[in-house]
Amino acid sequence: DIVMTQSPDSLAVSLGERATINCKSSQTVLYNSNNRNYLAWYQQKPGQSPKLLIYWASTRESGVPDRFSGSGSGTDFTLTISSLQAEDVAVYYCQQYYSTPYTFGQGTKLEIK
Amino acid sequence: QVQLVQSGSELKKPGASVKVSCKASGYTFTSYPMNWVRQAPGQGLEWMGWINTNTGNPTYAQGFTGRFVFSLDTSVSTAYLQISDLKAEDTAVYHCARMLQADYYFDYWGPGTLVTVSS
């Protein structure tokens, strides 16, 4: 199984500041034949279901604000929120869909400082 | 618009069974596989497996074989998760999540169904 490890577990950032969440996979999630990273990011606000933010490691889902961006390749990935807004308070998960069992990181709780 | 509507919360005793439903609308149900994801109280997301909504063929993650069954009723665009011989550790929110095709991301999620197992 591919183990996904996020860092940090929790993060407090001031409004308007940058937030960075890291995700590392135990093996590559880059599929060489199509040069795609099978890595997604989800946002889960309190009391809600997860919402897709980013797929293929860096493609923003329709409707997601452009302050959210994803980067990385192979085994190391980053979710960046360029200017934190109050509504971004949530738990963020990375997920690999390269192979089953599809696995998630443990989550990073993002709060306002 | 795509919607996944799940059945309401359940309170069950140990040893009982429960069947959670996930009704899809706004798209062709049989064109998109459906996944099930468990979230224990205050915990992260755990993938349980998926069902091919075209063939009905289920795939279960390790740890979700035996007592867990995925099924469909394509006539009403609904996927089901049945859990038998419930245990206290099955207490969790169970989400259905649509996948574009096998080995793809989950683009729509249901709101989740809380199953509480308690004597």
PDB file of C-alpha atoms in Angstrom:
ATOM      1  CA  ASP A   1       0.000   0.000   0.000  1.00  0.00           C
ATOM      2  CA  ILE A   2       1.117   3.564  -0.671  1.00  0.00           C
ATOM      3  CA  VAL A   3       1.415   5.493   2.584  1.00  0.00           C
ATOM      4  CA  MET A   4       0.626   9.195   2.425  1.00  0.00           C
ATOM      5  CA  THR A   5       2.193  11.401   5.092  1.00  0.00           C
ATOM      6  CA  GLN A   6       1.203  15.020   5.516  1.00  0.00           C
ATOM      7  CA  SER A   7       3.034  17.760   7.383  1.00  0.00           C
ATOM      8  CA  PRO A   8       2.353  19.527   9.560  1.00  0.00           C
ATOM      9  CA  ASP A   9      -0.564  17.928  11.410  1.00  0.00           C
ATOM     10  CA  SER A  10      -1.881  21.386  12.241  1.00  0.00           C
ATOM     11  CA  LEU A  11      -1.113  24.878  11.112  1.00  0.00           C
ATOM     12  CA  ALA A  12      -2.130  28.350  12.265  1.00  0.00           C
ATOM     13  CA  VAL A  13      -1.742  31.178   9.773  1.00  0.00           C
ATOM     14  CA  SER A  14      -2.755  34.828   9.914  1.00  0.00           C
ATOM     15  CA  LEU A  15      -5.430  36.113   7.579  1.00  0.00           C
ATOM     16  CA  GLY A  16      -3.923  37.189   4.274  1.00  0.00           C
ATOM     17  CA  GLU A  17      -0.774  35.153   4.820  1.00  0.00           C
ATOM     18  CA  ARG A  18       0.426  32.077   2.905  1.00  0.00           C
ATOM     19  CA  ALA A  19      -0.355  28.575   4.106  1.00  0.00           C
ATOM     20  CA  THR A  20       1.655  25.580   2.903  1.00  0.00           C
ATOM     21  CA  ILE A  21       0.801  21.934   3.453  1.00  0.00           C
ATOM     22  CA  ASN A  22       3.088  19.118   2.419  1.00  0.00           C
ATOM     23  CA  CYS A  23       2.293  15.572   1.386  1.00  0.00           C
ATOM     24  CA  LYS A  24       4.758  12.762   0.805  1.00  0.00           C
ATOM     25  CA  SER A  25       3.968   9.383  -0.693  1.00  0.00           C
ATOM     26  CA  SER A  26       5.899   6.220   0.163  1.00  0.00           C
ATOM     27  CA  GLN A  27       6.329   5.471  -3.540  1.00  0.00           C
ATOM     28  CA  THR A  28       5.904   7.418  -6.729  1.00  0.00           C
ATOM     29  CA  VAL A  29       2.422   8.342  -7.904  1.00  0.00           C
ATOM     30  CA  LEU A  30       3.738   9.569 -11.253  1.00  0.00           C
ATOM     31  CA  TYR A  31       2.528   7.366 -14.088  1.00  0.00           C
ATOM     32  CA  ASN A  32       5.263   7.522 -16.696  1.00  0.00           C
ATOM     33  CA  SER A  33       3.098   6.613 -19.677  1.00  0.00           C
ATOM     34  CA  ASN A  34       1.030   9.787 -19.394  1.00  0.00           C
ATOM     35  CA  ASN A  35       3.319  11.896 -17.168  1.00  0.00           C
ATOM     36  CA  ARG A  36       0.510  12.476 -14.690  1.00  0.00           C
ATOM     37  CA  ASN A  37       0.752  12.525 -10.919  1.00  0.00           C
ATOM     38  CA  TYR A  38      -2.208  10.641  -9.440  1.00  0.00           C
ATOM     39  CA  LEU A  39      -2.549  12.975  -6.479  1.00  0.00           C
ATOM     40  CA  ALA A  40      -5.571  14.955  -5.284  1.00  0.00           C
ATOM     41  CA  TRP A  41      -6.230  17.447  -2.502  1.00  0.00           C
ATOM     42  CA  TYR A  42      -9.521  17.736  -0.624  1.00  0.00           C
ATOM     43  CA  GLN A  43     -10.870  20.299   1.817  1.00  0.00           C
ATOM     44  CA  GLN A  44     -13.196  19.243   4.631  1.00  0.00           C
ATOM     45  CA  LYS A  45     -14.877  21.980   6.594  1.00  0.00           C
ATOM     46  CA  PRO A  46     -16.385  21.184   9.999  1.00  0.00           C
ATOM     47  CA  GLY A  47     -19.561  19.151   9.677  1.00  0.00           C
ATOM     48  CA  GLN A  48     -19.230  18.810   5.905  1.00  0.00           C
ATOM     49  CA  SER A  49     -18.078  16.182   3.470  1.00  0.00           C
ATOM     50  CA  PRO A  50     -14.743  16.510   1.679  1.00  0.00           C
ATOM     51  CA  LYS A  51     -14.600  18.756  -1.370  1.00  0.00           C
ATOM     52  CA  LEU A  52     -12.227  18.252  -4.284  1.00  0.00           C
ATOM     53  CA  LEU A  53      -9.770  21.144  -4.655  1.00  0.00           C
ATOM     54  CA  ILE A  54      -6.909  19.897  -6.826  1.00  0.00           C
ATOM     55  CA  TYR A  55      -6.373  16.835  -9.036  1.00  0.00           C
ATOM     56  CA  TRP A  56      -3.449  15.585 -11.127  1.00  0.00           C
ATOM     57  CA  ALA A  57      -1.390  17.303  -8.397  1.00  0.00           C
ATOM     58  CA  SER A  58      -1.816  20.785  -9.849  1.00  0.00           C
ATOM     59  CA  THR A  59      -5.135  21.120 -11.714  1.00  0.00           C
ATOM     60  CA  ARG A  60      -7.625  23.250  -9.856  1.00  0.00           C
ATOM     61  CA  GLU A  61     -11.195  21.944  -9.817  1.00  0.00           C
ATOM     62  CA  SER A  62     -13.760  24.233 -11.439  1.00  0.00           C
ATOM     63  CA  GLY A  63     -14.991  26.882  -9.018  1.00  0.00           C
ATOM     64  CA  VAL A  64     -12.057  26.606  -6.643  1.00  0.00           C
ATOM     65  CA  PRO A  65     -10.516  30.030  -5.924  1.00  0.00           C
ATOM     66  CA  ASP A  66      -7.161  30.649  -7.572  1.00  0.00           C
ATOM     67  CA  ARG A  67      -5.505  31.276  -4.207  1.00  0.00           C
ATOM     68  CA  PHE A  68      -5.362  27.455  -3.972  1.00  0.00           C
ATOM     69  CA  SER A  69      -2.554  25.823  -5.915  1.00  0.00           C
ATOM     70  CA  GLY A  70      -0.909  22.429  -5.994  1.00  0.00           C
ATOM     71  CA  SER A  71       2.614  21.497  -6.971  1.00  0.00           C
ATOM     72  CA  GLY A  72       5.103  18.665  -6.847  1.00  0.00           C
ATOM     73  CA  SER A  73       5.827  15.426  -8.647  1.00  0.00           C
ATOM     74  CA  GLY A  74       6.770  11.839  -7.940  1.00  0.00           C
ATOM     75  CA  THR A  75       6.597  11.530  -4.163  1.00  0.00           C
ATOM     76  CA  ASP A  76       6.577  15.101  -2.834  1.00  0.00           C
ATOM     77  CA  PHE A  77       3.656  17.463  -3.147  1.00  0.00           C
ATOM     78  CA  THR A  78       2.495  20.796  -1.768  1.00  0.00           C
ATOM     79  CA  LEU A  79      -0.838  22.556  -1.387  1.00  0.00           C
ATOM     80  CA  THR A  80      -0.472  26.322  -1.098  1.00  0.00           C
ATOM     81  CA  ILE A  81      -3.089  28.863  -0.126  1.00  0.00           C
ATOM     82  CA  SER A  82      -1.593  32.163  -1.216  1.00  0.00           C
ATOM     83  CA  SER A  83      -3.656  34.486   0.966  1.00  0.00           C
ATOM     84  CA  LEU A  84      -5.592  32.808   3.749  1.00  0.00           C
ATOM     85  CA  GLN A  85      -9.265  33.712   4.088  1.00  0.00           C
ATOM     86  CA  ALA A  86     -11.484  32.981   7.071  1.00  0.00           C
ATOM     87  CA  GLU A  87     -13.505  30.482   5.042  1.00  0.00           C
ATOM     88  CA  ASP A  88     -10.397  28.374   4.426  1.00  0.00           C
ATOM     89  CA  VAL A  89     -10.451  27.015   7.986  1.00  0.00           C
ATOM     90  CA  ALA A  90     -10.726  23.272   7.406  1.00  0.00           C
ATOM     91  CA  VAL A  91      -8.887  19.985   7.421  1.00  0.00           C
ATOM     92  CA  TYR A  92      -6.985  19.303   4.210  1.00  0.00           C
ATOM     93  CA  TYR A  93      -6.252  15.802   2.897  1.00  0.00           C
ATOM     94  CA  CYS A  94      -4.045  14.569   0.109  1.00  0.00           C
ATOM     95  CA  GLN A  95      -4.962  11.322  -1.629  1.00  0.00           C
ATOM     96  CA  GLN A  96      -3.236   9.064  -4.108  1.00  0.00           C
ATOM     97  CA  TYR A  97      -5.337   7.360  -6.763  1.00  0.00           C
ATOM     98  CA  TYR A  98      -2.367   5.744  -8.498  1.00  0.00           C
ATOM     99  CA  SER A  99      -3.202   2.300  -7.185  1.00  0.00           C
ATOM    100  CA  THR A 100      -5.642   0.559  -4.894  1.00  0.00           C
ATOM    101  CA  PRO A 101      -6.102   0.808  -2.021  1.00  0.00           C
ATOM    102  CA  TYR A 102      -6.515   4.513  -2.636  1.00  0.00           C
ATOM    103  CA  THR A 103      -4.994   6.124   0.428  1.00  0.00           C
ATOM    104  CA  PHE A 104      -5.285   9.469   2.148  1.00  0.00           C
ATOM    105  CA  GLY A 105      -2.907  11.463   4.261  1.00  0.00           C
ATOM    106  CA  GLN A 106      -3.797  11.826   7.913  1.00  0.00           C
ATOM    107  CA  GLY A 107      -5.051  15.368   7.367  1.00  0.00           C
ATOM    108  CA  THR A 108      -3.757  18.836   8.211  1.00  0.00           C
ATOM    109  CA  LYS A 109      -5.924  21.096  10.346  1.00  0.00           C
ATOM    110  CA  LEU A 110      -5.665  24.713   9.224  1.00  0.00           C
ATOM    111  CA  GLU A 111      -6.667  27.451  11.639  1.00  0.00           C
ATOM    112  CA  ILE A 112      -6.470  31.230  11.839  1.00  0.00           C
ATOM    113  CA  LYS A 113      -3.694  32.676  13.974  1.00  0.00           C
TER     114      LYS A 113
ATOM    115  CA  GLN B   1     -26.296  19.450 -11.091  1.00  0.00           C
ATOM    116  CA  VAL B   2     -24.662  16.369  -9.636  1.00  0.00           C
ATOM    117  CA  GLN B   3     -26.025  15.359  -6.252  1.00  0.00           C
ATOM    118  CA  LEU B   4     -25.392  12.420  -3.970  1.00  0.00           C
ATOM    119  CA  VAL B   5     -28.015  12.118  -1.256  1.00  0.00           C
ATOM    120  CA  GLN B   6     -27.420   9.653   1.549  1.00  0.00           C
ATOM    121  CA  SER B   7     -29.790   8.059   4.017  1.00  0.00           C
ATOM    122  CA  GLY B   8     -30.109   9.357   7.553  1.00  0.00           C
ATOM    123  CA  SER B   9     -28.223   8.534  10.717  1.00  0.00           C
ATOM    124  CA  GLU B  10     -28.590   5.067  12.202  1.00  0.00           C
ATOM    125  CA  LEU B  11     -28.298   3.805  15.767  1.00  0.00           C
ATOM    126  CA  LYS B  12     -27.750   0.068  15.936  1.00  0.00           C
ATOM    127  CA  LYS B  13     -26.906  -2.514  18.555  1.00  0.00           C
ATOM    128  CA  PRO B  14     -23.846  -4.725  18.260  1.00  0.00           C
ATOM    129  CA  GLY B  15     -24.527  -7.719  16.046  1.00  0.00           C
ATOM    130  CA  ALA B  16     -27.216  -5.965  14.000  1.00  0.00           C
ATOM    131  CA  SER B  17     -27.008  -4.975  10.344  1.00  0.00           C
ATOM    132  CA  VAL B  18     -27.368  -1.648   8.595  1.00  0.00           C
ATOM    133  CA  LYS B  19     -27.879  -0.609   4.971  1.00  0.00           C
ATOM    134  CA  VAL B  20     -26.793   2.869   3.905  1.00  0.00           C
ATOM    135  CA  SER B  21     -28.036   4.312   0.638  1.00  0.00           C
ATOM    136  CA  CYS B  22     -26.529   6.856  -1.723  1.00  0.00           C
ATOM    137  CA  LYS B  23     -28.923   8.186  -4.352  1.00  0.00           C
ATOM    138  CA  ALA B  24     -27.359   9.912  -7.338  1.00  0.00           C
ATOM    139  CA  SER B  25     -28.924  12.513  -9.597  1.00  0.00           C
ATOM    140  CA  GLY B  26     -27.843  14.958 -12.257  1.00  0.00           C
ATOM    141  CA  TYR B  27     -25.755  12.499 -14.289  1.00  0.00           C
ATOM    142  CA  THR B  28     -25.819   9.030 -15.831  1.00  0.00           C
ATOM    143  CA  PHE B  29     -25.419   6.779 -12.796  1.00  0.00           C
ATOM    144  CA  THR B  30     -23.916   3.823 -14.635  1.00  0.00           C
ATOM    145  CA  SER B  31     -21.146   5.884 -16.213  1.00  0.00           C
ATOM    146  CA  TYR B  32     -19.257   6.651 -13.002  1.00  0.00           C
ATOM    147  CA  PRO B  33     -17.929   4.217 -10.394  1.00  0.00           C
ATOM    148  CA  MET B  34     -18.956   4.802  -6.786  1.00  0.00           C
ATOM    149  CA  ASN B  35     -16.606   4.635  -3.843  1.00  0.00           C
ATOM    150  CA  TRP B  36     -17.250   4.271  -0.130  1.00  0.00           C
ATOM    151  CA  VAL B  37     -15.097   6.072   2.440  1.00  0.00           C
ATOM    152  CA  ARG B  38     -15.213   5.664   6.215  1.00  0.00           C
ATOM    153  CA  GLN B  39     -14.469   8.414   8.695  1.00  0.00           C
ATOM    154  CA  ALA B  40     -14.358   7.396  12.344  1.00  0.00           C
ATOM    155  CA  PRO B  41     -15.251  10.120  14.881  1.00  0.00           C
ATOM    156  CA  GLY B  42     -12.604  12.834  14.828  1.00  0.00           C
ATOM    157  CA  GLN B  43     -10.448  10.794  12.472  1.00  0.00           C
ATOM    158  CA  GLY B  44      -9.288  10.875   8.870  1.00  0.00           C
ATOM    159  CA  LEU B  45     -10.566   9.307   5.673  1.00  0.00           C
ATOM    160  CA  GLU B  46     -10.288   5.588   4.945  1.00  0.00           C
ATOM    161  CA  TRP B  47     -11.111   4.147   1.544  1.00  0.00           C
ATOM    162  CA  MET B  48     -13.343   1.079   1.798  1.00  0.00           C
ATOM    163  CA  GLY B  49     -13.585   0.165  -1.855  1.00  0.00           C
ATOM    164  CA  TRP B  50     -15.623   0.862  -4.940  1.00  0.00           C
ATOM    165  CA  ILE B  51     -18.311  -0.597  -7.139  1.00  0.00           C
ATOM    166  CA  ASN B  52     -18.465  -0.577 -10.902  1.00  0.00           C
ATOM    167  CA  THR B  53     -21.910   0.924 -11.487  1.00  0.00           C
ATOM    168  CA  ASN B  54     -22.026  -0.529 -14.998  1.00  0.00           C
ATOM    169  CA  THR B  55     -21.305  -4.160 -14.126  1.00  0.00           C
ATOM    170  CA  GLY B  56     -22.076  -4.193 -10.399  1.00  0.00           C
ATOM    171  CA  ASN B  57     -18.641  -5.652  -9.683  1.00  0.00           C
ATOM    172  CA  PRO B  58     -17.374  -4.542  -6.242  1.00  0.00           C
ATOM    173  CA  THR B  59     -13.776  -4.156  -5.082  1.00  0.00           C
ATOM    174  CA  TYR B  60     -13.116  -4.145  -1.348  1.00  0.00           C
ATOM    175  CA  ALA B  61     -10.120  -2.748   0.469  1.00  0.00           C
ATOM    176  CA  GLN B  62      -8.356  -4.992   2.939  1.00  0.00           C
ATOM    177  CA  GLY B  63     -10.198  -4.797   6.215  1.00  0.00           C
ATOM    178  CA  PHE B  64     -13.547  -4.385   4.524  1.00  0.00           C
ATOM    179  CA  THR B  65     -14.149  -7.913   3.316  1.00  0.00           C
ATOM    180  CA  GLY B  66     -16.718 -10.289   4.727  1.00  0.00           C
ATOM    181  CA  ARG B  67     -19.084  -8.038   6.690  1.00  0.00           C
ATOM    182  CA  PHE B  68     -19.241  -5.229   4.127  1.00  0.00           C
ATOM    183  CA  VAL B  69     -21.231  -5.468   0.906  1.00  0.00           C
ATOM    184  CA  PHE B  70     -21.597  -2.909  -1.877  1.00  0.00           C
ATOM    185  CA  SER B  71     -24.640  -3.184  -4.125  1.00  0.00           C
ATOM    186  CA  LEU B  72     -26.674  -1.192  -6.620  1.00  0.00           C
ATOM    187  CA  ASP B  73     -30.178  -0.532  -7.800  1.00  0.00           C
ATOM    188  CA  THR B  74     -29.575   1.114 -11.134  1.00  0.00           C
ATOM    189  CA  SER B  75     -33.326   1.589 -11.697  1.00  0.00           C
ATOM    190  CA  VAL B  76     -33.253   4.256  -8.982  1.00  0.00           C
ATOM    191  CA  SER B  77     -29.617   5.351  -9.427  1.00  0.00           C
ATOM    192  CA  THR B  78     -28.706   4.237  -5.932  1.00  0.00           C
ATOM    193  CA  ALA B  79     -25.677   2.594  -4.406  1.00  0.00           C
ATOM    194  CA  TYR B  80     -25.830   0.746  -1.127  1.00  0.00           C
ATOM    195  CA  LEU B  81     -23.425  -0.179   1.635  1.00  0.00           C
ATOM    196  CA  GLN B  82     -24.529  -2.975   3.925  1.00  0.00           C
ATOM    197  CA  ILE B  83     -22.635  -3.810   7.089  1.00  0.00           C
ATOM    198  CA  SER B  84     -23.516  -6.950   9.008  1.00  0.00           C
ATOM    199  CA  ASP B  85     -22.603  -8.115  12.522  1.00  0.00           C
ATOM    200  CA  LEU B  86     -21.983  -4.531  13.578  1.00  0.00           C
ATOM    201  CA  LYS B  87     -19.272  -3.808  16.132  1.00  0.00           C
ATOM    202  CA  ALA B  88     -18.605  -0.720  18.216  1.00  0.00           C
ATOM    203  CA  GLU B  89     -15.597   0.089  16.035  1.00  0.00           C
ATOM    204  CA  ASP B  90     -17.893   0.408  13.008  1.00  0.00           C
ATOM    205  CA  THR B  91     -19.183   3.664  14.518  1.00  0.00           C
ATOM    206  CA  ALA B  92     -18.305   6.210  11.852  1.00  0.00           C
ATOM    207  CA  VAL B  93     -19.575   8.461   9.104  1.00  0.00           C
ATOM    208  CA  TYR B  94     -19.789   6.621   5.798  1.00  0.00           C
ATOM    209  CA  HIS B  95     -19.432   8.711   2.648  1.00  0.00           C
ATOM    210  CA  CYS B  96     -20.171   7.730  -0.916  1.00  0.00           C
ATOM    211  CA  ALA B  97     -17.977   9.441  -3.490  1.00  0.00           C
ATOM    212  CA  ARG B  98     -18.196   9.459  -7.262  1.00  0.00           C
ATOM    213  CA  MET B  99     -15.135   8.662  -9.324  1.00  0.00           C
ATOM    214  CA  LEU B 100     -14.790   9.593 -13.004  1.00  0.00           C
ATOM    215  CA  GLN B 101     -13.410   6.175 -13.851  1.00  0.00           C
ATOM    216  CA  ALA B 102     -11.136   3.629 -12.231  1.00  0.00           C
ATOM    217  CA  ASP B 103      -7.942   5.180 -10.889  1.00  0.00           C
ATOM    218  CA  TYR B 104      -9.289   8.685 -10.882  1.00  0.00           C
ATOM    219  CA  TYR B 105     -10.004  11.275  -8.230  1.00  0.00           C
ATOM    220  CA  PHE B 106     -13.329  11.615  -6.355  1.00  0.00           C
ATOM    221  CA  ASP B 107     -15.143  14.602  -7.780  1.00  0.00           C
ATOM    222  CA  TYR B 108     -18.419  14.528  -5.832  1.00  0.00           C
ATOM    223  CA  TRP B 109     -19.070  13.312  -2.307  1.00  0.00           C
ATOM    224  CA  GLY B 110     -22.242  12.516  -0.441  1.00  0.00           C
ATOM    225  CA  PRO B 111     -22.833  14.279   2.884  1.00  0.00           C
ATOM    226  CA  GLY B 112     -22.157  11.136   4.835  1.00  0.00           C
ATOM    227  CA  THR B 113     -24.280   8.840   7.001  1.00  0.00           C
ATOM    228  CA  LEU B 114     -23.472   8.492  10.679  1.00  0.00           C
ATOM    229  CA  VAL B 115     -23.760   4.920  11.895  1.00  0.00           C
ATOM    230  CA  THR B 116     -23.545   4.567  15.660  1.00  0.00           C
ATOM    231  CA  VAL B 117     -23.144   1.113  17.174  1.00  0.00           C
ATOM    232  CA  SER B 118     -23.946   1.004  20.859  1.00  0.00           C
ATOM    233  CA  SER B 119     -25.657  -1.331  23.283  1.00  0.00           C
TER     234      SER B 119
END
